Amino acid sequence: MLDGLELMGEARRLMAERDAAVADIPRLGREKAEARRRHRAALAKAEIEYRAGGMPASMVADAARGRDDVSFMEFEADCAEAVYWANKEAIEAARDGLQVVREVMRREWER
């Protein structure tokens, strides 16, 4: 069992982790949105190019999504979204860990 000082140290560490993850949310959210914006713009451009080239409308969307540049941008957008949500999960994990430490501290100090 951890003593009071170790519990306080663990609580501080968890709060620092949580605070760092919370501070990253605006940047990660912006990166996620920017990656999605780039993907959508590239997709629209590819669709316009294919349509202007005379490709049948029924094939344009699939052909545009299959282009290397468009699929790579979709990959980047998916990665940015995964990082964003992983960061949100890290916040929740730190919050849960902090709650456990607080509960242990409360029990220890009530004795």
mmCIF file with all atom_site columns, C-alpha atoms in Angstrom, residues 35-79:
data_model
loop_
_atom_site.group_PDB
_atom_site.id
_atom_site.type_symbol
_atom_site.label_atom_id
_atom_site.label_alt_id
_atom_site.label_comp_id
_atom_site.label_asym_id
_atom_site.label_entity_id
_atom_site.label_seq_id
_atom_site.pdbx_PDB_ins_code
_atom_site.Cartn_x
_atom_site.Cartn_y
_atom_site.Cartn_z
_atom_site.occupancy
_atom_site.B_iso_or_equiv
_atom_site.pdbx_formal_charge
_atom_site.auth_seq_id
_atom_site.auth_comp_id
_atom_site.auth_asym_id
_atom_site.auth_atom_id
_atom_site.pdbx_PDB_model_num
ATOM 1  C CA . ALA A 1 35 ? -6.571  16.880 -42.546 1.00 0.00 ? 35 ALA A CA 1
ATOM 2  C CA . ARG A 1 36 ? -10.262 16.262 -43.225 1.00 0.00 ? 36 ARG A CA 1
ATOM 3  C CA . ARG A 1 37 ? -10.492 19.585 -45.122 1.00 0.00 ? 37 ARG A CA 1
ATOM 4  C CA . ARG A 1 38 ? -7.493  18.707 -47.304 1.00 0.00 ? 38 ARG A CA 1
ATOM 5  C CA . HIS A 1 39 ? -8.989  15.308 -48.068 1.00 0.00 ? 39 HIS A CA 1
ATOM 6  C CA . ARG A 1 40 ? -12.371 16.703 -49.034 1.00 0.00 ? 40 ARG A CA 1
ATOM 7  C CA . ALA A 1 41 ? -10.790 19.379 -51.247 1.00 0.00 ? 41 ALA A CA 1
ATOM 8  C CA . ALA A 1 42 ? -8.622  16.803 -53.028 1.00 0.00 ? 42 ALA A CA 1
ATOM 9  C CA . LEU A 1 43 ? -11.614 14.508 -53.486 1.00 0.00 ? 43 LEU A CA 1
ATOM 10 C CA . ALA A 1 44 ? -13.726 17.300 -54.956 1.00 0.00 ? 44 ALA A CA 1
ATOM 11 C CA . LYS A 1 45 ? -10.906 18.355 -57.275 1.00 0.00 ? 45 LYS A CA 1
ATOM 12 C CA . ALA A 1 46 ? -10.424 14.786 -58.496 1.00 0.00 ? 46 ALA A CA 1
ATOM 13 C CA . GLU A 1 47 ? -14.155 14.372 -59.095 1.00 0.00 ? 47 GLU A CA 1
ATOM 14 C CA . ILE A 1 48 ? -14.266 17.595 -61.110 1.00 0.00 ? 48 ILE A CA 1
ATOM 15 C CA . GLU A 1 49 ? -11.253 16.514 -63.177 1.00 0.00 ? 49 GLU A CA 1
ATOM 16 C CA . TYR A 1 50 ? -12.763 13.113 -63.948 1.00 0.00 ? 50 TYR A CA 1
ATOM 17 C CA . ARG A 1 51 ? -16.146 14.615 -64.785 1.00 0.00 ? 51 ARG A CA 1
ATOM 18 C CA . ALA A 1 52 ? -14.529 17.237 -67.039 1.00 0.00 ? 52 ALA A CA 1
ATOM 19 C CA . GLY A 1 53 ? -12.636 14.439 -68.762 1.00 0.00 ? 53 GLY A CA 1
ATOM 20 C CA . GLY A 1 54 ? -15.888 12.775 -69.718 1.00 0.00 ? 54 GLY A CA 1
ATOM 21 C CA . MET A 1 55 ? -15.951 9.924  -67.205 1.00 0.00 ? 55 MET A CA 1
ATOM 22 C CA . PRO A 1 56 ? -19.472 8.603  -66.579 1.00 0.00 ? 56 PRO A CA 1
ATOM 23 C CA . ALA A 1 57 ? -20.999 10.115 -63.432 1.00 0.00 ? 57 ALA A CA 1
ATOM 24 C CA . SER A 1 58 ? -21.593 6.680  -61.923 1.00 0.00 ? 58 SER A CA 1
ATOM 25 C CA . MET A 1 59 ? -17.820 6.021  -61.867 1.00 0.00 ? 59 MET A CA 1
ATOM 26 C CA . VAL A 1 60 ? -16.510 9.438  -60.808 1.00 0.00 ? 60 VAL A CA 1
ATOM 27 C CA . ALA A 1 61 ? -16.794 9.047  -57.023 1.00 0.00 ? 61 ALA A CA 1
ATOM 28 C CA . ASP A 1 62 ? -15.109 5.633  -56.887 1.00 0.00 ? 62 ASP A CA 1
ATOM 29 C CA . ALA A 1 63 ? -12.358 6.642  -59.299 1.00 0.00 ? 63 ALA A CA 1
ATOM 30 C CA . ALA A 1 64 ? -11.656 9.838  -57.359 1.00 0.00 ? 64 ALA A CA 1
ATOM 31 C CA . ARG A 1 65 ? -11.444 7.982  -54.026 1.00 0.00 ? 65 ARG A CA 1
ATOM 32 C CA . GLY A 1 66 ? -9.047  5.496  -55.580 1.00 0.00 ? 66 GLY A CA 1
ATOM 33 C CA . ARG A 1 67 ? -6.486  8.090  -56.645 1.00 0.00 ? 67 ARG A CA 1
ATOM 34 C CA . ASP A 1 68 ? -3.235  7.870  -54.689 1.00 0.00 ? 68 ASP A CA 1
ATOM 35 C CA . ASP A 1 69 ? -3.232  11.506 -53.576 1.00 0.00 ? 69 ASP A CA 1
ATOM 36 C CA . VAL A 1 70 ? -6.854  11.393 -52.418 1.00 0.00 ? 70 VAL A CA 1
ATOM 37 C CA . SER A 1 71 ? -6.530  8.052  -50.636 1.00 0.00 ? 71 SER A CA 1
ATOM 38 C CA . PHE A 1 72 ? -3.342  9.229  -48.910 1.00 0.00 ? 72 PHE A CA 1
ATOM 39 C CA . MET A 1 73 ? -5.125  12.352 -47.670 1.00 0.00 ? 73 MET A CA 1
ATOM 40 C CA . GLU A 1 74 ? -7.966  10.193 -46.400 1.00 0.00 ? 74 GLU A CA 1
ATOM 41 C CA . PHE A 1 75 ? -5.383  8.054  -44.602 1.00 0.00 ? 75 PHE A CA 1
ATOM 42 C CA . GLU A 1 76 ? -3.860  11.168 -43.018 1.00 0.00 ? 76 GLU A CA 1
ATOM 43 C CA . ALA A 1 77 ? -7.300  12.366 -41.949 1.00 0.00 ? 77 ALA A CA 1
ATOM 44 C CA . ASP A 1 78 ? -8.071  8.982  -40.405 1.00 0.00 ? 78 ASP A CA 1
ATOM 45 C CA . CYS A 1 79 ? -4.746  9.015  -38.551 1.00 0.00 ? 79 CYS A CA 1
#
